[in-house]
Amino acid sequence: MTDLFSPYSFKNLELKNRVVMAPMCQYSVEQKDGIATDWHYMHYVSRAVGGTGFIIIEMTDVEPDGRISDYDLGLWSDEQIPALKRIVDACHSYGAKVGIQIAHAGRKAEDAEVPVAPSAIAFDENSKQPRALTTDEVKGMVEKFRSAVARAVKAGFDAIELHGAHGYLIHQFHSPLTNKREDEYGQELTLFGREIIQAAKAEMPKDMPLIMRISAKEYVEGGYGIDESSEFAKAYQEAGVDLFDISSGGEGPIAAWGRPGTHAAYQVPLAKAIKEALGVPVIAVGRLDDPNLANAVIGNEEADLVAIGRGLLRNPYWALEAASALRKITDVPKQYTTGF
């Protein structure tokens, strides 16, 4: 029987368990240079010590104005590689594999003087007015993603995740709500994402998995649902995505009638639907902190991996404690064996 602590292998990614640390921004680059700090090192390595099988480093941006805030990580410069490599190497030494989420915030870049977007549509009345990227700038943005992925490979990451969810730039391009362009990138809403995928794959070893996080459902009036997201995910799969990380929302102020669920596992049905529609491995995320619930998602074959967010913020040893609660065997560090 497959469970939360069964090993998982996909291409060259070999995980000791199905526990994933979800990418969560720390907003802790105090020098505003995009370079990971001692905080990031402690934050991620402690989760490796704590038994997490797969750690996905937070949203890391392809250019300075692609950050949500100036305190975010970046990979637009070779100078940003060594600090990330130090984290990856240390996590590896404690048995965890590490991915990184490559992204651009688009119109949600709060500290950019003038954010960029597919179309000049602000997130809400309190957000900055973005300008629409020219066609040439869109093509240049694809190359910025390519360069960031190449740097991530140099840093030794085990997998790459492209952020196509939560209302950030790739999501903005494939959503009819935010893409009103008249050029080729408006005529084919997945073109931008597909070109980024193809650029990323060209820089990655052939046996390295490419993950994409998508919002499988929007929560605004006129937003897309699971049928539409299954279609664009299929286009991304054909372009080269190996595994999908299934979230939802983030595209705009939530409509009163469309609020997302607040109950445990409310996004799991979306992950299951994408998994079944595309025959592709998926990561489920969202209020899965209870070990029994996370274990059931794997055991019931609703997802292949389970991403834990807030639970791992509260407790870096969530995986070790989950194994203890579920009476599963896991590799407790010898220094901590008396605690388990």
C-alpha positions as MATLAB code, in Angstrom:
seq = 'MTDLFSPYSFKNLELKNRVVMAPMCQYSVEQKDGIATDWHYMHYVSRAVGGTGFIIIEMTDVEPDGRISDYDLGLWSDEQIPALKRIVDACHSYGAKVGIQIAHAGRKAEDAEVPVAPSAIAFDENSKQPRALTTDEVKGMVEKFRSAVARAVKAGFDAIELHGAHGYLIHQFHSPLTNKREDEYGQELTLFGREIIQAAKAEMPKDMPLIMRISAKEYVEGGYGIDESSEFAKAYQEAGVDLFDISSGGEGPIAAWGRPGTHAAYQVPLAKAIKEALGVPVIAVGRLDDPNLANAVIGNEEADLVAIGRGLLRNPYWALEAASALRKITDVPKQYTTGF';
ca = [
       0.000    0.000    0.000;
       1.302    3.459   -0.953;
       1.274    6.004    1.848;
       2.769    9.357    2.842;
       6.087    7.721    3.720;
       6.425    5.540    0.631;
       9.377    6.510   -1.581;
       8.566    8.292   -4.815;
      10.605    8.357   -8.025;
      10.010   10.370  -11.168;
      12.728   10.720  -13.788;
      15.885   11.449  -11.737;
      13.959   12.769   -8.733;
      14.110   10.097   -6.041;
      12.305   11.066   -2.839;
      12.380    9.188    0.446;
       8.763   10.163    1.189;
       5.805   12.058   -0.290;
       6.081   15.115    1.994;
       6.733   18.352    0.110;
       7.525   21.722    1.646;
       5.362   24.162   -0.302;
       7.145   27.270   -1.628;
       6.421   30.127    0.784;
       7.944   33.588    0.432;
      10.003   34.701    3.408;
      10.431   38.363    2.365;
      13.787   38.259    4.135;
      16.383   39.539    1.658;
      17.240   42.594    3.711;
      19.889   43.835    1.264;
      17.290   43.758   -1.535;
      19.830   42.098   -3.844;
      17.944   38.831   -4.342;
      20.674   36.811   -2.607;
      19.604   34.140   -0.089;
      20.622   34.908    3.488;
      21.474   32.975    6.631;
      17.756   33.070    7.428;
      16.966   31.169    4.237;
      19.737   28.670    4.981;
      18.427   27.975    8.478;
      14.814   27.941    7.315;
      15.255   25.344    4.573;
      17.980   23.172    6.059;
      16.022   22.726    9.292;
      13.155   21.226    7.271;
      15.606   18.795    5.677;
      16.806   17.774    9.145;
      13.133   17.462   10.065;
      12.502   14.731    7.515;
      10.847   16.557    4.614;
      11.399   14.590    1.419;
      11.169   17.416   -1.116;
      11.707   21.101   -0.377;
      10.615   23.701   -2.927;
      12.426   27.001   -2.436;
      10.143   30.018   -2.426;
       9.235   32.165   -5.440;
      12.529   33.282   -6.987;
      12.307   35.970   -9.619;
      13.771   36.396  -13.085;
      14.323   40.167  -12.845;
      14.300   42.805  -10.077;
      10.900   44.201  -11.099;
       9.506   40.664  -11.147;
       9.562   40.443   -7.357;
       6.430   40.719   -5.246;
       8.559   42.865   -2.948;
      12.180   43.963   -3.026;
      12.812   41.504   -0.172;
      12.297   38.465   -2.447;
      14.865   36.032   -3.820;
      16.172   36.361   -7.364;
      18.066   34.442  -10.021;
      18.709   37.199  -12.536;
      22.450   37.264  -11.723;
      25.224   34.705  -11.356;
      26.021   36.366   -8.026;
      22.847   34.811   -6.629;
      23.902   31.213   -7.373;
      26.386   30.453   -4.529;
      24.012   31.176   -1.631;
      21.370   28.914   -3.150;
      23.907   26.188   -3.869;
      24.950   26.284   -0.202;
      21.336   25.593    0.799;
      20.898   22.814   -1.750;
      24.113   21.061   -0.725;
      23.210   21.174    2.962;
      19.676   19.874    2.353;
      21.115   17.029    0.288;
      23.397   16.091    3.172;
      20.295   15.510    5.329;
      18.475   13.387    2.752;
      16.120   15.947    1.205;
      15.802   16.815   -2.466;
      15.314   20.442   -3.446;
      13.405   22.281   -6.156;
      13.030   25.996   -6.799;
      10.051   28.029   -7.966;
      10.974   30.376  -10.831;
       8.591   33.262  -11.348;
       7.674   36.820  -12.244;
       4.988   38.683  -10.308;
       3.769   40.726  -13.272;
       1.127   43.241  -12.209;
       1.442   42.028   -8.592;
       5.009   43.390   -8.275;
       4.359   45.775   -5.402;
       7.717   47.574   -5.365;
       8.209   47.963   -9.105;
       7.864   51.607  -10.123;
       5.653   50.519  -13.029;
       4.699   46.828  -13.008;
       4.369   44.967  -16.290;
       1.566   42.689  -17.411;
       0.005   41.156  -20.521;
      -2.502   44.025  -20.514;
      -2.742   47.307  -18.627;
      -5.226   46.050  -16.041;
      -4.567   46.673  -12.341;
      -5.105   43.937   -9.748;
      -7.492   46.192   -7.787;
      -8.109   49.853   -7.031;
      -5.327   49.857   -4.429;
      -2.687   48.396   -6.766;
      -0.332   50.122   -9.183;
      -1.414   50.503  -12.770;
       0.735   48.143  -14.880;
       1.784   48.724  -18.448;
       1.369   46.112  -21.145;
       4.533   44.422  -22.339;
       5.360   44.886  -26.006;
       5.604   41.766  -28.145;
       9.384   42.038  -28.172;
       9.429   42.464  -24.387;
       7.353   39.296  -23.988;
       9.910   37.389  -26.036;
      12.647   38.928  -23.901;
      10.833   37.810  -20.770;
      10.916   34.212  -22.018;
      14.692   34.540  -22.245;
      14.857   35.878  -18.683;
      13.067   32.728  -17.507;
      15.513   30.659  -19.554;
      18.515   32.330  -17.911;
      17.079   31.901  -14.405;
      16.482   28.193  -15.015;
      20.045   27.797  -16.306;
      21.336   29.368  -13.079;
      19.129   27.076  -10.995;
      20.641   24.066  -12.760;
      24.122   25.396  -11.942;
      23.088   25.722   -8.303;
      22.379   21.974   -8.178;
      18.602   21.881   -7.823;
      16.868   18.545   -8.354;
      13.789   19.966  -10.084;
      12.442   23.255  -11.419;
       8.966   24.614  -10.717;
       7.493   27.350  -12.915;
       4.956   29.532  -11.115;
       1.854   29.684  -13.280;
      -0.581   30.260  -10.420;
      -1.838   32.846   -7.934;
      -2.237   35.674  -10.417;
       1.446   36.050  -11.290;
       2.752   36.675  -14.802;
       2.290   33.266  -16.460;
      -1.181   33.014  -14.918;
      -1.938   36.547  -16.154;
      -1.157   35.446  -19.708;
      -3.355   32.335  -19.743;
      -6.337   33.941  -18.004;
      -8.911   35.637  -20.273;
      -9.565   38.062  -17.410;
      -6.100   39.588  -17.588;
      -4.950   38.935  -21.154;
      -6.692   41.264  -23.612;
      -3.783   41.426  -26.069;
      -4.266   41.520  -29.835;
      -0.905   40.022  -30.808;
       0.063   36.349  -30.959;
       0.223   36.184  -27.145;
      -3.409   37.231  -26.959;
      -4.578   34.973  -29.756;
      -3.012   31.927  -28.036;
      -3.302   32.402  -24.291;
      -0.923   29.548  -23.457;
       1.794   30.675  -25.889;
       3.824   32.601  -23.297;
       3.736   29.706  -20.838;
       4.547   27.154  -23.525;
       7.543   29.143  -24.724;
       8.843   29.423  -21.160;
       8.418   25.675  -20.678;
      10.322   24.947  -23.875;
      13.078   27.389  -22.916;
      13.347   25.845  -19.456;
      13.550   22.303  -20.838;
      16.335   23.370  -23.175;
      18.443   24.373  -20.151;
      17.612   21.372  -17.967;
      19.138   17.896  -17.982;
      16.789   15.537  -19.805;
      16.178   13.486  -16.666;
      15.316   16.497  -14.459;
      11.565   16.980  -13.841;
       9.848   20.241  -14.743;
       6.976   21.101  -12.400;
       4.363   23.776  -12.979;
       2.150   25.292  -10.322;
      -1.244   26.334  -11.641;
      -4.402   27.812  -10.201;
      -6.938   25.229  -11.326;
      -9.845   27.520  -10.480;
     -10.366   31.271  -10.308;
     -12.613   32.850   -7.692;
     -13.732   35.999   -9.486;
     -16.757   36.709  -11.612;
     -16.132   35.301  -15.071;
     -13.105   33.325  -13.907;
     -12.188   29.956  -15.362;
     -12.889   26.593  -13.731;
     -11.529   23.063  -13.810;
     -12.600   22.363  -17.401;
     -10.628   25.329  -18.717;
      -7.615   24.674  -16.511;
      -7.526   21.052  -17.643;
      -7.308   22.327  -21.218;
      -4.465   24.772  -20.653;
      -2.648   22.272  -18.422;
      -2.826   19.807  -21.307;
      -1.154   22.378  -23.553;
       1.564   22.875  -20.950;
       1.997   19.118  -20.563;
       2.482   18.761  -24.314;
       5.069   21.565  -24.167;
       7.095   19.656  -21.572;
       5.663   19.875  -18.048;
       6.211   16.606  -16.196;
       4.266   17.206  -12.991;
       1.657   19.755  -11.846;
       1.389   21.483   -8.462;
      -2.318   22.228   -8.074;
      -3.482   25.335   -6.246;
      -6.233   27.882   -6.987;
      -7.116   31.561   -6.905;
      -4.969   34.657   -6.627;
      -6.058   36.318   -9.858;
      -8.052   39.182   -8.373;
     -10.300   40.344   -5.549;
     -12.509   37.389   -4.634;
     -16.165   37.688   -5.606;
     -18.589   37.335   -2.709;
     -20.215   34.302   -4.338;
     -16.952   32.651   -5.305;
     -14.985   32.409   -2.088;
     -12.706   29.355   -1.911;
     -13.386   26.704    0.669;
     -11.917   27.024    4.120;
     -12.285   23.345    4.988;
      -9.417   20.891    5.080;
      -8.306   19.522    1.699;
     -10.592   21.872   -0.250;
      -8.216   21.904   -3.244;
      -7.635   18.145   -3.398;
     -10.545   17.546   -5.820;
      -8.856   19.942   -8.248;
      -5.591   17.999   -8.029;
      -7.426   14.728   -8.532;
      -9.280   16.109  -11.564;
      -6.065   17.246  -13.276;
      -4.370   13.944  -12.438;
      -7.205   11.970  -14.000;
      -7.749   14.222  -17.006;
      -4.103   14.331  -18.037;
      -2.732   11.086  -16.600;
       0.026   13.159  -14.993;
       1.551   13.162  -11.491;
       0.275   15.956   -9.239;
       1.069   17.657   -5.955;
      -1.914   18.473   -3.753;
      -1.770   21.472   -1.429;
      -4.027   23.412    0.919;
      -4.955   22.700    4.544;
      -3.391   19.240    4.602;
      -1.521   19.680    7.882;
      -3.225   16.739    9.602;
      -1.011   13.670    9.044;
      -3.966   11.296    8.720;
      -5.550   13.493    6.082;
      -2.291   13.910    4.143;
      -1.771   10.157    4.318;
      -5.303    9.515    3.023;
      -4.752   11.776   -0.003;
      -1.811    9.583   -1.013;
      -3.429    6.293   -0.046;
      -6.607    7.120   -1.973;
      -4.486    8.013   -5.036;
      -5.894   11.531   -5.241;
      -2.367   12.934   -5.592;
       1.174   11.638   -5.821;
       2.735   14.131   -3.397;
       1.361   16.345   -0.618;
       2.647   19.874   -0.052;
       2.567   21.199    3.497;
       2.673   24.958    4.019;
       1.633   26.466    7.336;
       2.265   23.197    9.163;
       5.924   23.357    8.163;
       6.137   27.026    9.093;
       4.988   26.145   12.599;
       7.055   22.991   12.932;
      10.215   22.200   10.924;
       9.931   18.600   12.193;
       6.411   18.096   10.848;
       7.476   15.088    8.767;
       9.128   13.312   11.706;
       6.095   13.903   13.912;
       3.726   12.809   11.138;
       5.650    9.550   10.749;
       5.438    8.997   14.498;
       1.699    9.706   14.541;
       1.108    7.347   11.614;
       3.488    4.731   13.040;
       5.600    4.790    9.916;
       9.318    4.152    9.801;
      11.402    7.157    8.810;
      15.002    8.249    9.217;
      15.075   10.198   12.470;
      18.482   11.904   12.929;
      20.466    9.899   15.457;
      20.744   12.979   17.663;
      16.923   13.065   17.988;
      16.086    9.373   18.336;
      15.345    9.641   22.046;
      12.606   12.143   21.186;
      10.764    9.664   18.993;
];
